[in-house]
Coordinates of C-alpha atoms in Angstrom, one line a residue:
M3 CA 48.3 61.9 12.1
R4 CA 46.9 62.5 15.5
Y5 CA 49.0 62.8 18.7
M6 CA 47.8 62.8 22.3
C7 CA 49.6 65.4 24.4
I8 CA 49.1 64.2 28.0
V9 CA 49.7 67.0 30.5
H10 CA 51.4 66.1 33.8
F11 CA 52.2 68.5 36.6
E12 CA 52.2 69.1 40.3
P13 CA 48.8 70.7 41.2
R14 CA 50.5 72.8 43.9
H15 CA 52.2 74.9 41.2
L16 CA 48.8 76.2 40.1
D17 CA 47.3 76.2 43.6
D18 CA 50.2 78.4 44.9
M19 CA 49.8 81.0 42.1
P20 CA 48.3 84.3 43.0
A21 CA 44.7 84.6 41.6
A22 CA 45.7 87.2 38.9
E23 CA 48.7 85.1 37.8
R24 CA 46.6 82.0 37.7
K25 CA 43.9 83.7 35.6
A26 CA 46.6 85.0 33.1
F27 CA 48.1 81.5 32.9
D28 CA 44.7 79.9 32.2
L29 CA 44.1 82.6 29.5
R30 CA 47.5 81.7 27.9
S31 CA 46.4 78.1 27.8
M32 CA 43.1 78.9 26.2
N33 CA 44.7 81.2 23.7
Y34 CA 47.2 78.4 22.7
D35 CA 44.3 76.1 22.0
K36 CA 42.8 78.8 19.8
E37 CA 46.2 79.2 18.0
L38 CA 46.4 75.5 17.4
E39 CA 42.9 75.5 16.0
A40 CA 43.6 78.4 13.7
K41 CA 46.5 76.5 12.2
G42 CA 44.5 73.3 11.8
H43 CA 46.3 71.3 14.6
Y44 CA 43.6 71.4 17.3
V45 CA 41.2 68.4 17.7
I46 CA 40.1 68.7 21.4
A47 CA 41.6 69.5 24.8
E48 CA 40.2 68.9 28.3
A49 CA 41.4 69.4 31.8
I50 CA 40.6 66.7 34.3
Q51 CA 40.0 66.7 38.0
G52 CA 42.8 65.7 40.4
G53 CA 44.0 62.2 41.1
D54 CA 42.1 62.0 44.3
S55 CA 38.9 61.8 42.2
A56 CA 40.2 58.9 40.1
V57 CA 38.9 55.3 40.3
L58 CA 40.8 52.5 38.7
V59 CA 38.8 49.7 37.2
R60 CA 40.2 46.2 36.7
V61 CA 38.5 43.0 35.5
R62 CA 40.3 39.7 36.5
D63 CA 38.8 36.3 35.9
G64 CA 35.5 37.9 35.0
K65 CA 35.3 39.9 38.3
M66 CA 35.4 43.7 38.4
S67 CA 37.2 45.5 41.2
T68 CA 37.8 49.2 41.8
T69 CA 40.5 51.2 43.6
D70 CA 40.1 54.9 44.6
G71 CA 42.8 57.3 43.6
P72 CA 45.2 58.8 43.7
Y73 CA 46.8 55.9 42.1
M74 CA 50.4 57.1 41.4
E75 CA 53.1 57.5 44.0
T76 CA 54.3 60.7 42.5
K77 CA 53.9 64.4 42.9
E78 CA 53.1 65.0 39.3
Q79 CA 49.7 63.7 38.1
M80 CA 47.8 63.7 34.8
A81 CA 45.9 66.9 34.6
G82 CA 44.4 66.8 31.1
F83 CA 45.2 66.3 27.4
V84 CA 45.3 68.1 24.1
L85 CA 44.6 66.0 21.0
I86 CA 46.3 67.4 18.0
E87 CA 46.9 66.8 14.3
A88 CA 50.5 66.9 13.2
R89 CA 52.6 65.8 10.2
D90 CA 54.9 63.7 12.3
M91 CA 56.3 63.2 15.8
N92 CA 58.8 66.1 15.4
E93 CA 56.0 68.5 14.6
A94 CA 53.9 67.1 17.5
I95 CA 56.8 67.7 19.9
R96 CA 57.2 71.3 18.6
L97 CA 53.5 71.9 19.1
A98 CA 53.5 70.3 22.6
S99 CA 56.3 72.6 23.7
G100 CA 54.0 75.5 23.2
I101 CA 51.5 74.2 25.8
P102 CA 51.9 76.6 28.7
L103 CA 51.7 73.8 31.3
A104 CA 55.0 72.5 29.9
E105 CA 56.6 75.3 31.9
L106 CA 55.3 73.7 35.1
G107 CA 55.4 70.0 34.4
T108 CA 55.7 67.5 31.5
I109 CA 53.8 67.0 28.3
E110 CA 53.8 63.3 27.2
V111 CA 53.4 63.0 23.4
R112 CA 52.1 59.8 22.0
P113 CA 50.8 58.9 18.5
V114 CA 47.2 57.8 18.4
Y115 CA 46.9 54.1 17.6
Q116 CA 45.8 53.6 14.0
W117 CA 43.7 50.5 13.7
D118 CA 43.0 49.0 10.3
P119 CA 40.1 46.6 10.5
T120 CA 40.9 45.2 7.0
A121 CA 44.4 44.2 8.0

């Protein structure tokens, strides 16, 4: 089953790191993706730009409206995701705990919705 590991953290944690420490942290993150891939758990991972680049789209009564970000009143913001394959939620949680950004923020783990068009 697939699980989405949504990464949330305060961007200042990375912004405040000295360049060498930031480079080492980024390398740890890339290496963990490679480790997940080698063990058959990795599907895809992407970092995303900060909340100030976000646009919310809503359609109400057939009319579209947009709102510029950031859209959350919180210091932590979504920073990216890792899509993994795991046997169950317990394994997904264990794998998510290895994501280096878990040390700076939060990894939200959710099962991917399985839709059966024949049901």
